PDB file of N, CA, C and O in Angstrom:
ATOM      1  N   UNK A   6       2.591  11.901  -2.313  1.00  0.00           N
ATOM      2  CA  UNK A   6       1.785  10.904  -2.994  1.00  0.00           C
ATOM      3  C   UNK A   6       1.672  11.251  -4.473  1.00  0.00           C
ATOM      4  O   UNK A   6       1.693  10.439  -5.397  1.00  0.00           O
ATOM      5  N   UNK A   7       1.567  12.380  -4.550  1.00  0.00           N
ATOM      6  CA  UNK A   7       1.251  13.100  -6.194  1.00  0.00           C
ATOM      7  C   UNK A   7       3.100  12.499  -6.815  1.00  0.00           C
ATOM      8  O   UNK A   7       3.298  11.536  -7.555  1.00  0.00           O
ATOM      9  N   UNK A   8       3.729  13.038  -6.469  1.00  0.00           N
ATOM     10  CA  UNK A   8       5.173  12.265  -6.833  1.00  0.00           C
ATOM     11  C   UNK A   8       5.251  10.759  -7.124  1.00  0.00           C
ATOM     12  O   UNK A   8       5.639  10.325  -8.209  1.00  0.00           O
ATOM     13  N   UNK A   9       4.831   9.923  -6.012  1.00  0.00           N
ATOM     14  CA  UNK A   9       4.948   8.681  -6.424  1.00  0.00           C
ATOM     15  C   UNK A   9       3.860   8.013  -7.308  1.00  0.00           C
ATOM     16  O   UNK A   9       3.963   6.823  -7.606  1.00  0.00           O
ATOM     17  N   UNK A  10       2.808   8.779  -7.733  1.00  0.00           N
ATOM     18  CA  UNK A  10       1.311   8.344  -8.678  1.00  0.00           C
ATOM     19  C   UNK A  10       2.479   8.429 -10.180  1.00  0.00           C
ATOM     20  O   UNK A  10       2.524   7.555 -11.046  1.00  0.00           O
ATOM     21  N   UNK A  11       3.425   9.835 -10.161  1.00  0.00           N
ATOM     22  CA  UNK A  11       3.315  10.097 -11.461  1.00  0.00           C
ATOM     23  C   UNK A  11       4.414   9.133 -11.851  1.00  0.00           C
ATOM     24  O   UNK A  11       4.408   8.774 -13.029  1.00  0.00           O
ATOM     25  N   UNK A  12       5.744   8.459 -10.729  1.00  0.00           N
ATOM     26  CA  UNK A  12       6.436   7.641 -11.090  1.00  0.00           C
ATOM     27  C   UNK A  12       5.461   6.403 -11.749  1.00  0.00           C
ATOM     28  O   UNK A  12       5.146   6.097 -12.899  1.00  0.00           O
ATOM     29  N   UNK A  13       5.194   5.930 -10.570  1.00  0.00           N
ATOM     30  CA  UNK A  13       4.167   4.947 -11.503  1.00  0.00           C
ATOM     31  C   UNK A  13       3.837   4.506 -12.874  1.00  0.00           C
ATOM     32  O   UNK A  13       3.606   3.343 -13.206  1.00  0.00           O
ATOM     33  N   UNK A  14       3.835   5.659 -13.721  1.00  0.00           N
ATOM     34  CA  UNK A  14       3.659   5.390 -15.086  1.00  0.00           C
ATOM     35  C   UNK A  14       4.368   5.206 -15.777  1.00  0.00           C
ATOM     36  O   UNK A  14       3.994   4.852 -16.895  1.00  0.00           O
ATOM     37  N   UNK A  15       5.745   5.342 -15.500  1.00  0.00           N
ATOM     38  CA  UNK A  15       6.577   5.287 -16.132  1.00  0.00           C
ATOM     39  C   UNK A  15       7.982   3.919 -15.510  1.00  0.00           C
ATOM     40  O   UNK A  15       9.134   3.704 -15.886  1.00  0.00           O
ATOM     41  N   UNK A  16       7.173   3.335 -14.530  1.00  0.00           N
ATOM     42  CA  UNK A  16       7.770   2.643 -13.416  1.00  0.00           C
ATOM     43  C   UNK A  16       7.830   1.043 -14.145  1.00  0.00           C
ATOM     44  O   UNK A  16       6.792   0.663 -14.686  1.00  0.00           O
ATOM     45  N   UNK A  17       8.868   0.246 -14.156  1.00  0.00           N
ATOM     46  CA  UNK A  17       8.533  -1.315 -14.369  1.00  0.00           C
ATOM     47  C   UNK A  17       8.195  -1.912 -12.390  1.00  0.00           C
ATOM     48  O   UNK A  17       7.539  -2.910 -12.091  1.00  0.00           O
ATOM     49  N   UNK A  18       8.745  -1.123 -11.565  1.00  0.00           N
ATOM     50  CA  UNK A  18       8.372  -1.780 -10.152  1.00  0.00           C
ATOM     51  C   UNK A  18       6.756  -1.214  -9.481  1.00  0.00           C
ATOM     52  O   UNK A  18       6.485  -1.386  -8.292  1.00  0.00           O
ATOM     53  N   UNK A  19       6.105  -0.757 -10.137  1.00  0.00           N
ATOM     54  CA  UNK A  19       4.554  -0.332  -9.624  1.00  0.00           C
ATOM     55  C   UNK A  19       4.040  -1.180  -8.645  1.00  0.00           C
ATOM     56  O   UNK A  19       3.028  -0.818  -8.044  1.00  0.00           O
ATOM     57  N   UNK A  20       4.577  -2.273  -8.376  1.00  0.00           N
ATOM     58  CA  UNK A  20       3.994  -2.921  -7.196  1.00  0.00           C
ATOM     59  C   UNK A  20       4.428  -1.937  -5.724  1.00  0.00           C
ATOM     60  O   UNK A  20       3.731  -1.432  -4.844  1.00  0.00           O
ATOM     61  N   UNK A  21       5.989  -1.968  -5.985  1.00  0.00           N
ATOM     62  CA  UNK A  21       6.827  -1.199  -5.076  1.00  0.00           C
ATOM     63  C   UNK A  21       6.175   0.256  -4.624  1.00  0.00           C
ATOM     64  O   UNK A  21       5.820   0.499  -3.470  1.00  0.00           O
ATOM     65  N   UNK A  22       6.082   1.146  -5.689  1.00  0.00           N
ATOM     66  CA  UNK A  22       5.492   2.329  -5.737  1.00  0.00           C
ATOM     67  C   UNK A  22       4.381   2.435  -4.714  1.00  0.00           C
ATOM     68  O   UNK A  22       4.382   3.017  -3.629  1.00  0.00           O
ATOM     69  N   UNK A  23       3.122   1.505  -5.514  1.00  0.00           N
ATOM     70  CA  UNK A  23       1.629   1.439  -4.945  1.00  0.00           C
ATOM     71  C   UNK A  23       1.772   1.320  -3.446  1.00  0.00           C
ATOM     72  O   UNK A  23       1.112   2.057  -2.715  1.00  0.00           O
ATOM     73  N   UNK A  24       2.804   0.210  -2.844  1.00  0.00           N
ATOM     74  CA  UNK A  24       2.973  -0.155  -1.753  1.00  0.00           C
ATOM     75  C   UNK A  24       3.706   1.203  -0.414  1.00  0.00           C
ATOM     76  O   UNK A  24       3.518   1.560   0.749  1.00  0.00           O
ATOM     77  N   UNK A  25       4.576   1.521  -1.594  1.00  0.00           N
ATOM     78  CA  UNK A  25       5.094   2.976  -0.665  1.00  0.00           C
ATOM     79  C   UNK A  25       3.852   4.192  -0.421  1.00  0.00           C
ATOM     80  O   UNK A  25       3.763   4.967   0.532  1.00  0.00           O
ATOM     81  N   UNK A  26       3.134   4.096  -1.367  1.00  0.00           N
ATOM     82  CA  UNK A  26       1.690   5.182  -1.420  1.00  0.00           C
ATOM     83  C   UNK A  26       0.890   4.203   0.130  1.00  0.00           C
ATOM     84  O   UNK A  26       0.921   4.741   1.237  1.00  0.00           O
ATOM     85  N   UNK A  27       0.422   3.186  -0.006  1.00  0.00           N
ATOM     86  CA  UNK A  27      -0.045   2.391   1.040  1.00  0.00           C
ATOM     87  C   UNK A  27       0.347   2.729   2.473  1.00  0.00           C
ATOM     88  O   UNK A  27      -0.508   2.920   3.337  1.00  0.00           O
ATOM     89  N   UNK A  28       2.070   2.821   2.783  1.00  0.00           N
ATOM     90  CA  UNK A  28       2.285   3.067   4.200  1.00  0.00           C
ATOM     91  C   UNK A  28       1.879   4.223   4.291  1.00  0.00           C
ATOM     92  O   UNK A  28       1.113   4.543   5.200  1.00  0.00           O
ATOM     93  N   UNK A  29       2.467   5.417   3.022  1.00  0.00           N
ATOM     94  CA  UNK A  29       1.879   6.641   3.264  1.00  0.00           C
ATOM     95  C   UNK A  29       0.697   6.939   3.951  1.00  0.00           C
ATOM     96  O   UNK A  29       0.594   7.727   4.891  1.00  0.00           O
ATOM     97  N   UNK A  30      -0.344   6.157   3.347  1.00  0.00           N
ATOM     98  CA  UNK A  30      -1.516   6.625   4.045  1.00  0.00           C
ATOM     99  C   UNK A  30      -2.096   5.836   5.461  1.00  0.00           C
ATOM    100  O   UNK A  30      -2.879   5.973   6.401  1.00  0.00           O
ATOM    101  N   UNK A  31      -1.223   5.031   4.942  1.00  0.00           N
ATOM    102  CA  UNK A  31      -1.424   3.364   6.599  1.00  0.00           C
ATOM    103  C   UNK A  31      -1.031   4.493   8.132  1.00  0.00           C
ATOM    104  O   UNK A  31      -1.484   4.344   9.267  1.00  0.00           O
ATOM    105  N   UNK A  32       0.112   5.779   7.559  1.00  0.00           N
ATOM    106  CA  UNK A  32       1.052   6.035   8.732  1.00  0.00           C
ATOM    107  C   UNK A  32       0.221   7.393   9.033  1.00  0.00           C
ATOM    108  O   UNK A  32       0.312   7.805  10.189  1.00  0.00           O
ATOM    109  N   UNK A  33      -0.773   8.319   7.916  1.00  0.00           N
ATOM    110  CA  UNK A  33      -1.464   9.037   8.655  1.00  0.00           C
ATOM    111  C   UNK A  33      -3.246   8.214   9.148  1.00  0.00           C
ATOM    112  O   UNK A  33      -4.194   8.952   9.418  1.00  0.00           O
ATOM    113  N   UNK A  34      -3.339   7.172   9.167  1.00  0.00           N
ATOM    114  CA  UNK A  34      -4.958   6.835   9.509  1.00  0.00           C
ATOM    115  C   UNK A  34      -5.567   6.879   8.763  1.00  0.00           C
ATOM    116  O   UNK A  34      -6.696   7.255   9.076  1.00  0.00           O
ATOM    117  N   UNK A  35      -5.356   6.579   7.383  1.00  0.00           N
ATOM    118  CA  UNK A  35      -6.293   6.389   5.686  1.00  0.00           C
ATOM    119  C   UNK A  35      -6.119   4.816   5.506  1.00  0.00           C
ATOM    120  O   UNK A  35      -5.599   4.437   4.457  1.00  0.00           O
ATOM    121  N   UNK A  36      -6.412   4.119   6.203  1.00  0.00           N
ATOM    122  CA  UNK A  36      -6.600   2.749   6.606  1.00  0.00           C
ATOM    123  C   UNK A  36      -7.166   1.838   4.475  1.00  0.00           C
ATOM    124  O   UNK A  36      -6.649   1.133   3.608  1.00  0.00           O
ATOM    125  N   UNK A  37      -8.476   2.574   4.747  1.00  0.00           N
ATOM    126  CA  UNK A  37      -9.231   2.312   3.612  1.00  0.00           C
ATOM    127  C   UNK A  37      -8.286   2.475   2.332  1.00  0.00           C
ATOM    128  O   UNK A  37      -8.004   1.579   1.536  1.00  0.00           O
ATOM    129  N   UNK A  38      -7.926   3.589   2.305  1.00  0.00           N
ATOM    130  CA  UNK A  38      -6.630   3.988   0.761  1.00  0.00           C
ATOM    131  C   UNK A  38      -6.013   3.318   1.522  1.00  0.00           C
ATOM    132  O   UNK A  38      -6.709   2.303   1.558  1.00  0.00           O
ATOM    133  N   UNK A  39      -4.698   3.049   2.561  1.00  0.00           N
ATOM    134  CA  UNK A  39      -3.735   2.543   2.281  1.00  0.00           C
ATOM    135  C   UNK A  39      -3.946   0.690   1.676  1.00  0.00           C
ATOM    136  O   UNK A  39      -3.119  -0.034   1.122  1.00  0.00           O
ATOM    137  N   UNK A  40      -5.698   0.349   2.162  1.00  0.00           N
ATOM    138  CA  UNK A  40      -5.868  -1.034   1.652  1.00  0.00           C
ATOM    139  C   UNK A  40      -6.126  -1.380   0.983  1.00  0.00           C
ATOM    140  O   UNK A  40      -6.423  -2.569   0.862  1.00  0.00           O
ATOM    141  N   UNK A  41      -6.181  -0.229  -0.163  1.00  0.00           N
ATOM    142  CA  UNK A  41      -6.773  -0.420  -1.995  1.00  0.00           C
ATOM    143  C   UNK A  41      -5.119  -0.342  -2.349  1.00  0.00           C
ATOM    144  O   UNK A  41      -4.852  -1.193  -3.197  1.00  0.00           O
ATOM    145  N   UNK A  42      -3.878   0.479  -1.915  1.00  0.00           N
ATOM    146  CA  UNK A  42      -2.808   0.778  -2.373  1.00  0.00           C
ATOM    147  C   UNK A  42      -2.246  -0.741  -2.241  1.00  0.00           C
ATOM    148  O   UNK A  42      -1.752  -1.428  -3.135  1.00  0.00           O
ATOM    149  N   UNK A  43      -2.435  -1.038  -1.029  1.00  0.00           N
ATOM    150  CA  UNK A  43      -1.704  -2.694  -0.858  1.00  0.00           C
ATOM    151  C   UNK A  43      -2.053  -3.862  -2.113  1.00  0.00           C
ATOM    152  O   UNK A  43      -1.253  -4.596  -2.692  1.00  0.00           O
ATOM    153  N   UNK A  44      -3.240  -3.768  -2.261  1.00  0.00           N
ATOM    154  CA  UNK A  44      -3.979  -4.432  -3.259  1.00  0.00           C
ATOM    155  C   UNK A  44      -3.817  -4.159  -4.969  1.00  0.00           C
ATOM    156  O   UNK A  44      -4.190  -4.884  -5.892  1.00  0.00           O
ATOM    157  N   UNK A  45      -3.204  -3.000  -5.007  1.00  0.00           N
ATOM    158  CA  UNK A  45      -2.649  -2.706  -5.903  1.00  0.00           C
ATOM    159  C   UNK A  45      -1.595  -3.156  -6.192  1.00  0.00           C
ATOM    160  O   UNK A  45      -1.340  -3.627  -7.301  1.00  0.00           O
ATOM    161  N   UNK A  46      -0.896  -3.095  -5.352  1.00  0.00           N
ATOM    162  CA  UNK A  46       0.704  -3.675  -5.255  1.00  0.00           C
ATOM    163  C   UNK A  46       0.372  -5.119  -5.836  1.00  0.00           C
ATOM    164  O   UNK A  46       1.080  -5.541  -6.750  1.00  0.00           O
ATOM    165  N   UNK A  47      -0.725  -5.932  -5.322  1.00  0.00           N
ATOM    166  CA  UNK A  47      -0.177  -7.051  -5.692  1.00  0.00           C
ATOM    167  C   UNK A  47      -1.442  -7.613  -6.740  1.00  0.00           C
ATOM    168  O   UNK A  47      -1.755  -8.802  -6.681  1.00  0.00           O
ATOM    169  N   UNK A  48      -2.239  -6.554  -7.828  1.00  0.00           N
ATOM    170  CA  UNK A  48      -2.301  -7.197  -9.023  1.00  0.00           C
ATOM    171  C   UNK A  48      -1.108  -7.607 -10.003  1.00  0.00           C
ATOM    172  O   UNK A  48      -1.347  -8.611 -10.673  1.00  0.00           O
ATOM    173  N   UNK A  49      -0.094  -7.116 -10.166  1.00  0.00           N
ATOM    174  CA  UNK A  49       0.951  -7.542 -11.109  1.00  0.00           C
ATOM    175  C   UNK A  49       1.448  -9.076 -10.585  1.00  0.00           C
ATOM    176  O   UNK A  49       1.807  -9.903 -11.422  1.00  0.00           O
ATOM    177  N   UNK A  50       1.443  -9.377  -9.216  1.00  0.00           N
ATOM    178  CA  UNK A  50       1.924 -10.439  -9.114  1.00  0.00           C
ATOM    179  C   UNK A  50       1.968 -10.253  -7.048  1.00  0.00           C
ATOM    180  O   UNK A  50       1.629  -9.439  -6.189  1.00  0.00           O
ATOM    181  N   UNK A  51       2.720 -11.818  -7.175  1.00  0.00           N
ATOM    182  CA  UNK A  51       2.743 -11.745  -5.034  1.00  0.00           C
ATOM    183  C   UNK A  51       3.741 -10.795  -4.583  1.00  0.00           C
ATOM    184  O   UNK A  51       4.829 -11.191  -5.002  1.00  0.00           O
ATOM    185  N   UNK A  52       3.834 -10.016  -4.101  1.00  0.00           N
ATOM    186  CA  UNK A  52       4.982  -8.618  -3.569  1.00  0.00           C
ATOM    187  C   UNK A  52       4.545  -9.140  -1.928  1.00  0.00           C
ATOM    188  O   UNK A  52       3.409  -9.164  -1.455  1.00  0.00           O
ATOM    189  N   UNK A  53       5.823  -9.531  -1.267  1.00  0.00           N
ATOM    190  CA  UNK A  53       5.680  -9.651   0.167  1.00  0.00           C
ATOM    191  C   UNK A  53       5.595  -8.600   0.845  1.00  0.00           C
ATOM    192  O   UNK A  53       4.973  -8.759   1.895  1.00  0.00           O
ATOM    193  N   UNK A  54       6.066  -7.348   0.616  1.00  0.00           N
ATOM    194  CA  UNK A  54       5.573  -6.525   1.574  1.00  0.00           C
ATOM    195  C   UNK A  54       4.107  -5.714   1.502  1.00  0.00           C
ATOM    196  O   UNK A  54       3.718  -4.761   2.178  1.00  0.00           O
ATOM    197  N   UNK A  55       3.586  -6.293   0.662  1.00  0.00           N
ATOM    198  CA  UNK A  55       2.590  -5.278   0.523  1.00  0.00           C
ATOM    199  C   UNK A  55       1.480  -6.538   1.264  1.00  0.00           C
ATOM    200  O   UNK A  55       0.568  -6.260   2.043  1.00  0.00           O
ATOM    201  N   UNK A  56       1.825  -7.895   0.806  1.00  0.00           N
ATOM    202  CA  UNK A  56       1.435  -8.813   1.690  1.00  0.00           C
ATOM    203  C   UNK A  56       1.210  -8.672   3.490  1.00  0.00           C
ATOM    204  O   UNK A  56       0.346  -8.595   4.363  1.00  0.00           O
ATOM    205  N   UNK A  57       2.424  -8.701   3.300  1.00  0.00           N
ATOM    206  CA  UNK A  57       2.731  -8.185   4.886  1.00  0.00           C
ATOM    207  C   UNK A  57       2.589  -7.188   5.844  1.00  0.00           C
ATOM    208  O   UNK A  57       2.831  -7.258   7.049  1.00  0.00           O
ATOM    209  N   UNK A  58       1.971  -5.803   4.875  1.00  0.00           N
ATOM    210  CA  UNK A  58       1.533  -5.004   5.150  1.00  0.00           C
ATOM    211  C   UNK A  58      -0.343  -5.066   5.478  1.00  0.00           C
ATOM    212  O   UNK A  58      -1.080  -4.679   6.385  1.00  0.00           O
ATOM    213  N   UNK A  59      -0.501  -5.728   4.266  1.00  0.00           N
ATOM    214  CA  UNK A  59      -1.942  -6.215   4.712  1.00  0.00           C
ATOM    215  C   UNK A  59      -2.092  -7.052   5.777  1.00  0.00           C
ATOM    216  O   UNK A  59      -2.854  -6.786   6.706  1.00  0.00           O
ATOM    217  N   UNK A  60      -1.448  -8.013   5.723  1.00  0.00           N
ATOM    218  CA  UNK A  60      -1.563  -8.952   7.507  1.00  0.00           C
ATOM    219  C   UNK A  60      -1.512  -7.624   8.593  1.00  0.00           C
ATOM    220  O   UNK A  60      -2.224  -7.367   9.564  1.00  0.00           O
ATOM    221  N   UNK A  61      -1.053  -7.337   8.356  1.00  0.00           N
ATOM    222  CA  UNK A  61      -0.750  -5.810   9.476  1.00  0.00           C
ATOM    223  C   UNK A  61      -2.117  -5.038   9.939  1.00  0.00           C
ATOM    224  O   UNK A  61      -2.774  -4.804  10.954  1.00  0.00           O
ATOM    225  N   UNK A  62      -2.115  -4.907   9.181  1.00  0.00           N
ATOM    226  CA  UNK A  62      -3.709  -3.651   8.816  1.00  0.00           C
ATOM    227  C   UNK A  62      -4.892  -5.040   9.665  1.00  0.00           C
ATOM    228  O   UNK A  62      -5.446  -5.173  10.757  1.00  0.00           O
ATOM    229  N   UNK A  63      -4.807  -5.686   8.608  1.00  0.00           N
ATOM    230  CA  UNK A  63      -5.834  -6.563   9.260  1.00  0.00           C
ATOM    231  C   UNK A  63      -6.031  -7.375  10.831  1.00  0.00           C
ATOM    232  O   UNK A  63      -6.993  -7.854  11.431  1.00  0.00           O
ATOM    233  N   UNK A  64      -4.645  -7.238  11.091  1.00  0.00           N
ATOM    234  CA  UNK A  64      -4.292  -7.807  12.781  1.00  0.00           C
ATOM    235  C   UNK A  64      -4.419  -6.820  13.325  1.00  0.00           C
ATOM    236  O   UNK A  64      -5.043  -7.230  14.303  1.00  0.00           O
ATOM    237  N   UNK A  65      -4.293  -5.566  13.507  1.00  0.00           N
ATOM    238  CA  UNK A  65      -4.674  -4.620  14.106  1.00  0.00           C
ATOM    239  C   UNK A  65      -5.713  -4.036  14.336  1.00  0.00           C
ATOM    240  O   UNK A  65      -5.932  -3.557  15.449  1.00  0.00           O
ATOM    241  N   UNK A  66      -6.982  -3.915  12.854  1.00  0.00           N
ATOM    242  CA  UNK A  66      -8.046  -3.834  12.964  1.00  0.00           C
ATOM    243  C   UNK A  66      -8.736  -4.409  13.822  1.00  0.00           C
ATOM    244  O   UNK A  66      -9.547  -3.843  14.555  1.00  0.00           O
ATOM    245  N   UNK A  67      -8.327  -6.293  13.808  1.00  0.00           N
ATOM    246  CA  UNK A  67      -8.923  -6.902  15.094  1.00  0.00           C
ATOM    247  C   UNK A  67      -9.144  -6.524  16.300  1.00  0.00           C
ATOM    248  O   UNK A  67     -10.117  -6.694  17.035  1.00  0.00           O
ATOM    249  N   UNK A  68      -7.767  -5.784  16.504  1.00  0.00           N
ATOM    250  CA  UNK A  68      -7.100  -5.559  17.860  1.00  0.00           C
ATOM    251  C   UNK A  68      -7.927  -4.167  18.777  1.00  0.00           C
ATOM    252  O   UNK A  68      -7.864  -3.750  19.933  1.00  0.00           O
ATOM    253  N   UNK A  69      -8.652  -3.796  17.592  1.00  0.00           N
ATOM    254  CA  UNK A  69      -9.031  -2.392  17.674  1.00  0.00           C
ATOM    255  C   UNK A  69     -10.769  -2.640  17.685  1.00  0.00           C
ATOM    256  O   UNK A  69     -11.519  -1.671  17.571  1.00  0.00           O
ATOM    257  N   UNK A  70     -11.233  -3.874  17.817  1.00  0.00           N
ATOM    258  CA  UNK A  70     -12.913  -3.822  17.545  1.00  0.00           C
ATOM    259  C   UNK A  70     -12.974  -4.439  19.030  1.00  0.00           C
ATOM    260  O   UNK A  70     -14.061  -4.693  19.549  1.00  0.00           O
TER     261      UNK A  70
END
């Protein structure tokens, strides 16, 4: 994660980045960070996977209450 923060700054795809930090934490159970990372992804603009990653998170959460 420290690797892909520092690309970031120097990155024109930061949506991409934020979104790869997102599964990172989606795939150990950091639910909360991976759903600020998704959301990150898509201030610059609409990024479908980070979209699609959030439908994810959020259909599952359901699935899980």
């Amino acid at each position: 994660i420290a690797q892909l923060r520092e690309m970031i700054n120097d990155s024109d795809r930061k949506n991409r980045l934020y979104n790869s930090i997102g599964v990172l934490y989606a795939r150990y159970g950091l639910y909360e960070n991976a759903k600020r990372e998704f959301e990150n992804a898509l201030q610059s603009g609409e990024y479908s996977p980070a979209l699609i990653n959030l439908a994810n998170m959020e259909l599952l959460s359901r699935r899980l209450v």
